[in-house]
mmCIF file of C-alpha atoms and ligand atoms in Angstrom:
data_model
loop_
_atom_site.group_PDB
_atom_site.id
_atom_site.type_symbol
_atom_site.label_atom_id
_atom_site.label_comp_id
_atom_site.label_asym_id
_atom_site.label_seq_id
_atom_site.Cartn_x
_atom_site.Cartn_y
_atom_site.Cartn_z
ATOM 1 C CA MET A 1 0.405 -21.967 4.396
ATOM 2 C CA THR A 2 -2.533 -20.181 2.191
ATOM 3 C CA VAL A 3 -5.634 -19.075 3.870
ATOM 4 C CA SER A 4 -8.251 -18.087 1.594
ATOM 5 C CA TRP A 5 -9.582 -14.292 1.237
ATOM 6 C CA HIS A 6 -12.947 -15.594 3.377
ATOM 7 C CA ASP A 7 -10.671 -16.971 6.147
ATOM 8 C CA LEU A 8 -8.302 -14.302 6.549
ATOM 9 C CA MET A 9 -11.244 -11.504 4.980
ATOM 10 C CA ALA A 10 -12.901 -13.445 8.213
ATOM 11 C CA ASP A 11 -10.130 -13.257 10.684
ATOM 12 C CA ILE A 12 -9.401 -9.343 10.253
ATOM 13 C CA GLU A 13 -12.883 -8.984 11.229
ATOM 14 C CA SER A 14 -12.523 -10.761 14.758
ATOM 15 C CA CYS A 15 -8.839 -10.400 15.193
ATOM 16 C CA GLY A 16 -8.228 -8.020 18.560
ATOM 17 C CA ALA A 17 -4.590 -8.981 18.206
ATOM 18 C CA CYS A 18 -3.575 -5.198 19.656
ATOM 19 C CA PRO A 19 -5.168 -1.828 21.825
ATOM 20 C CA LEU A 20 -6.286 -0.312 17.639
ATOM 21 C CA ARG A 21 -9.639 -2.682 17.736
ATOM 22 C CA ALA A 22 -10.138 -0.858 20.851
ATOM 23 C CA GLY A 23 -10.309 2.577 19.421
ATOM 24 C CA CYS A 24 -12.099 2.017 15.950
ATOM 25 C CA SER A 25 -15.417 1.991 15.135
ATOM 26 C CA ARG A 26 -14.163 -0.719 11.999
ATOM 27 C CA VAL A 27 -11.762 -3.039 10.811
ATOM 28 C CA VAL A 28 -10.313 -1.558 7.378
ATOM 29 C CA PRO A 29 -9.257 -4.739 5.622
ATOM 30 C CA GLY A 30 -8.634 -3.766 1.782
ATOM 31 C CA GLU A 31 -10.168 -3.272 -1.563
ATOM 32 C CA GLY A 32 -9.850 -3.927 -5.020
ATOM 33 C CA ASN A 33 -8.308 -6.389 -7.386
ATOM 34 C CA PRO A 34 -8.253 -9.785 -5.585
ATOM 35 C CA THR A 35 -5.102 -10.649 -8.126
ATOM 36 C CA ALA A 36 -3.801 -7.118 -9.376
ATOM 37 C CA ASP A 37 -0.875 -6.638 -10.427
ATOM 38 C CA ILE A 38 0.141 -4.053 -8.157
ATOM 39 C CA MET A 39 -1.079 -3.783 -4.868
ATOM 40 C CA PHE A 40 -0.633 0.129 -2.125
ATOM 41 C CA ILE A 41 -0.037 -0.297 1.134
ATOM 42 C CA GLY A 42 -0.473 2.452 3.227
ATOM 43 C CA GLU A 43 -0.616 3.094 7.435
ATOM 44 C CA GLY A 44 -3.686 2.937 8.790
ATOM 45 C CA PRO A 45 -7.189 3.414 8.626
ATOM 46 C CA GLY A 46 -8.760 7.584 9.135
ATOM 47 C CA ALA A 47 -11.764 8.983 9.591
ATOM 48 C CA ASP A 48 -13.641 9.009 6.501
ATOM 49 C CA GLU A 49 -11.748 5.776 6.059
ATOM 50 C CA ASP A 50 -12.689 4.066 9.918
ATOM 51 C CA ARG A 51 -16.271 6.034 9.087
ATOM 52 C CA LEU A 52 -17.098 3.639 5.716
ATOM 53 C CA GLY A 53 -14.219 0.481 5.858
ATOM 54 C CA ARG A 54 -12.789 1.497 2.884
ATOM 55 C CA PRO A 55 -9.151 2.104 2.578
ATOM 56 C CA PHE A 56 -7.316 6.174 1.276
ATOM 57 C CA VAL A 57 -11.197 7.183 0.487
ATOM 58 C CA GLY A 58 -10.239 10.842 2.791
ATOM 59 C CA ARG A 59 -7.850 13.750 1.097
ATOM 60 C CA ALA A 60 -5.342 12.007 0.450
ATOM 61 C CA GLY A 61 -6.960 9.435 -0.624
ATOM 62 C CA GLU A 62 -8.795 11.389 -3.471
ATOM 63 C CA LEU A 63 -4.524 12.117 -4.064
ATOM 64 C CA LEU A 64 -3.823 8.688 -4.509
ATOM 65 C CA THR A 65 -7.454 8.125 -6.771
ATOM 66 C CA LYS A 66 -5.881 10.612 -8.730
ATOM 67 C CA MET A 67 -2.457 8.677 -9.161
ATOM 68 C CA ILE A 68 -2.928 5.526 -10.303
ATOM 69 C CA HIS A 69 -5.730 7.163 -12.796
ATOM 70 C CA ALA A 70 -2.540 9.673 -14.428
ATOM 71 C CA ILE A 71 -0.995 6.711 -14.518
ATOM 72 C CA GLY A 72 -3.407 4.859 -16.809
ATOM 73 C CA MET A 73 -5.299 2.017 -13.830
ATOM 74 C CA GLU A 74 -8.767 2.058 -11.372
ATOM 75 C CA ARG A 75 -8.377 1.352 -8.297
ATOM 76 C CA THR A 76 -10.549 -1.485 -9.026
ATOM 77 C CA ASP A 77 -7.691 -2.644 -11.277
ATOM 78 C CA VAL A 78 -5.075 -2.345 -8.194
ATOM 79 C CA TYR A 79 -5.197 -3.169 -4.313
ATOM 80 C CA ILE A 80 -5.535 -1.166 -1.472
ATOM 81 C CA CYS A 81 -4.579 -1.760 1.409
ATOM 82 C CA ASN A 82 -2.893 -0.619 5.581
ATOM 83 C CA ALA A 83 -0.402 -2.013 7.855
ATOM 84 C CA VAL A 84 -2.047 -2.191 10.458
ATOM 85 C CA LYS A 85 -6.729 -2.516 9.703
ATOM 86 C CA CYS A 86 -8.162 -0.230 12.267
ATOM 87 C CA ARG A 87 -7.556 2.884 12.683
ATOM 88 C CA PRO A 88 -4.531 5.171 15.363
ATOM 89 C CA PRO A 89 -6.545 6.844 17.749
ATOM 90 C CA GLU A 90 -6.195 11.523 16.543
ATOM 91 C CA ASN A 91 -4.167 9.604 13.382
ATOM 92 C CA ARG A 92 -0.702 8.744 15.404
ATOM 93 C CA THR A 93 1.258 6.087 13.945
ATOM 94 C CA PRO A 94 1.332 3.169 14.874
ATOM 95 C CA THR A 95 4.159 1.286 16.922
ATOM 96 C CA ALA A 96 6.046 -0.794 15.546
ATOM 97 C CA GLU A 97 4.186 -3.534 18.148
ATOM 98 C CA GLU A 98 0.583 -2.628 16.651
ATOM 99 C CA VAL A 99 2.132 -2.805 12.295
ATOM 100 C CA ALA A 100 4.429 -6.342 14.007
ATOM 101 C CA ALA A 101 1.132 -7.823 15.387
ATOM 102 C CA CYS A 102 -1.120 -6.999 12.531
ATOM 103 C CA ARG A 103 2.326 -8.005 9.827
ATOM 104 C CA GLY A 104 0.261 -11.655 8.991
ATOM 105 C CA PHE A 105 -3.093 -10.539 7.594
ATOM 106 C CA LEU A 106 -0.809 -7.847 5.191
ATOM 107 C CA ARG A 107 1.155 -11.267 4.854
ATOM 108 C CA ALA A 108 -1.489 -13.537 3.341
ATOM 109 C CA GLN A 109 -2.770 -10.325 1.704
ATOM 110 C CA VAL A 110 0.518 -10.084 -0.379
ATOM 111 C CA ALA A 111 0.514 -14.435 -1.058
ATOM 112 C CA LEU A 112 -2.246 -14.078 -2.151
ATOM 113 C CA VAL A 113 -3.025 -11.471 -3.966
ATOM 114 C CA ARG A 114 0.758 -12.224 -6.016
ATOM 115 C CA PRO A 115 1.317 -8.724 -7.007
ATOM 116 C CA ARG A 116 4.433 -8.345 -9.215
ATOM 117 C CA ILE A 117 4.912 -4.457 -8.598
ATOM 118 C CA ILE A 118 4.498 -3.510 -4.643
ATOM 119 C CA VAL A 119 3.720 0.320 -3.611
ATOM 120 C CA LEU A 120 4.966 1.479 -0.531
ATOM 121 C CA LEU A 121 3.395 4.462 0.486
ATOM 122 C CA GLY A 122 5.520 5.990 3.001
ATOM 123 C CA SER A 123 7.475 4.683 6.195
ATOM 124 C CA THR A 124 4.892 3.418 8.498
ATOM 125 C CA ALA A 125 4.511 0.244 5.010
ATOM 126 C CA GLY A 126 8.508 0.891 4.533
ATOM 127 C CA ARG A 127 9.870 -0.637 7.970
ATOM 128 C CA ASP A 128 6.351 -3.671 7.862
ATOM 129 C CA VAL A 129 7.899 -4.462 4.795
ATOM 130 C CA LEU A 130 11.993 -3.510 4.164
ATOM 131 C CA GLY A 131 12.817 -3.572 7.768
ATOM 132 C CA ASP A 132 12.928 -1.153 10.512
ATOM 133 C CA ASP A 133 16.777 0.445 8.904
ATOM 134 C CA PHE A 134 14.396 2.047 6.397
ATOM 135 C CA ARG A 135 14.240 5.373 5.578
ATOM 136 C CA VAL A 136 11.709 7.293 2.854
ATOM 137 C CA THR A 137 13.996 10.836 1.968
ATOM 138 C CA ARG A 138 16.614 8.161 1.197
ATOM 139 C CA ASP A 139 14.547 5.268 -0.007
ATOM 140 C CA ARG A 140 12.085 6.169 -2.009
ATOM 141 C CA GLY A 141 11.518 5.859 -5.885
ATOM 142 C CA LYS A 142 14.292 3.153 -5.483
ATOM 143 C CA TRP A 143 13.214 0.234 -7.236
ATOM 144 C CA ILE A 144 13.661 -3.305 -4.979
ATOM 145 C CA GLU A 145 13.722 -6.984 -5.929
ATOM 146 C CA LYS A 146 12.516 -9.263 -3.291
ATOM 147 C CA LYS A 147 11.134 -13.293 -5.024
ATOM 148 C CA GLY A 148 10.435 -11.995 -8.292
ATOM 149 C CA VAL A 149 8.339 -9.034 -6.587
ATOM 150 C CA TRP A 150 9.651 -5.075 -7.444
ATOM 151 C CA ILE A 151 9.181 -2.419 -5.036
ATOM 152 C CA MET A 152 8.685 1.287 -4.922
ATOM 153 C CA PRO A 153 8.683 2.586 -1.753
ATOM 154 C CA THR A 154 7.291 6.319 -2.162
ATOM 155 C CA TYR A 155 5.955 9.205 0.044
ATOM 156 C CA HIS A 156 2.104 8.938 1.836
ATOM 157 C CA PRO A 157 -0.183 10.897 -0.219
ATOM 158 C CA SER A 158 -0.599 13.180 3.415
ATOM 159 C CA ALA A 159 2.614 13.731 2.936
ATOM 160 C CA LEU A 160 2.009 15.029 0.019
ATOM 161 C CA LEU A 161 -1.046 17.220 0.802
ATOM 162 C CA ARG A 162 1.505 18.615 3.888
ATOM 163 C CA ASP A 163 4.368 19.549 1.610
ATOM 164 C CA GLU A 164 3.910 20.814 -2.174
ATOM 165 C CA ALA A 165 7.284 20.464 -3.264
ATOM 166 C CA LEU A 166 6.884 16.091 -2.825
ATOM 167 C CA LYS A 167 4.804 15.622 -5.059
ATOM 168 C CA ARG A 168 6.844 16.340 -7.871
ATOM 169 C CA PRO A 169 9.222 13.021 -6.438
ATOM 170 C CA ALA A 170 6.209 11.145 -6.655
ATOM 171 C CA TRP A 171 5.460 11.683 -9.726
ATOM 172 C CA GLU A 172 8.098 10.001 -11.239
ATOM 173 C CA ASP A 173 8.068 7.088 -8.637
ATOM 174 C CA PHE A 174 4.312 6.596 -9.828
ATOM 175 C CA LYS A 175 5.477 6.752 -12.935
ATOM 176 C CA ALA A 176 8.786 4.213 -12.426
ATOM 177 C CA VAL A 177 4.918 2.009 -11.893
ATOM 178 C CA ARG A 178 3.797 2.584 -14.408
ATOM 179 C CA ASP A 179 7.021 1.882 -17.145
ATOM 180 C CA LYS A 180 7.617 -1.047 -14.494
ATOM 181 C CA ALA A 181 4.021 -2.457 -15.019
ATOM 182 C CA ARG A 182 4.291 -1.576 -18.578
ATOM 183 C CA ALA A 183 7.481 -3.332 -19.021
ATOM 184 C CA LEU A 184 6.831 -6.906 -16.893
ATOM 185 C CA ALA A 185 3.385 -7.328 -19.457
ATOM 186 C CA GLU A 186 5.954 -6.932 -22.567
ATOM 187 C CA GLY A 187 7.603 -9.239 -21.782
ATOM 188 C CA MET A 188 4.771 -12.177 -20.246
ATOM 189 C CA ARG A 189 3.912 -11.069 -23.608
ATOM 190 C CA ASP A 190 6.904 -12.031 -24.966
ATOM 191 C CA GLY A 191 7.664 -14.864 -22.791
ATOM 192 C CA GLN A 192 11.605 -12.977 -22.036
ATOM 193 C CA ALA A 193 12.329 -12.821 -18.169
ATOM 194 C CA ALA A 194 11.536 -9.762 -16.690
ATOM 195 C CA PRO A 195 13.498 -7.073 -16.582
HETATM 196 FE FE1 SF4 B 1 -6.133 -6.606 14.892
HETATM 197 FE FE2 SF4 B 1 -4.287 -5.384 12.948
HETATM 198 FE FE3 SF4 B 1 -6.711 -4.121 13.496
HETATM 199 FE FE4 SF4 B 1 -4.790 -4.825 15.762
HETATM 200 S S1 SF4 B 1 -5.191 -4.017 14.038
HETATM 201 S S2 SF4 B 1 -6.388 -5.253 15.646
HETATM 202 S S3 SF4 B 1 -3.053 -6.376 14.556
HETATM 203 S S4 SF4 B 1 -6.507 -6.588 12.914
#
């Protein structure tokens, strides 16, 4: 069953299905183009996101925004959200139970946006979408196709801020996303099957 954006946002705002809601100041559902071709999924809101109610607006968000610009897009062209919609205390990694509690919302967002490409930013998003066996160091940079959607796992921008050496491989992943988006658009124009 597909819900409307209005109902989904209302359900997320009023959710208290896991303990994260009690510790955050506001819910951060996600933002961007509701019918975007590319969807970015991160881990969870941090302090700045919790304050402003918007995803990826702190330092890691600035870097993500720069990388989106570098592949020729604006934030308003894509859809950006997180595995969990409420800030984990002290920015800890959300537990598997918390991610599972929020998974229905993420799935509903994917069902509404219907992206052609999903970029998984970091381990939490990777495990959420691809399963517990996911390892970002091993699995990043490799396309996975699921039900016609192309999935690219890569590092979370906050990991790039901690370790400069990860910037180059992450940039390679973003260029692969740019090239796939172009190829898919060209395939649509030419009426060909997706590459
Ligand atoms: Fe609900 Fe997700 Fe917030 Fe947990 S993190 S309370 S499941 S919206």
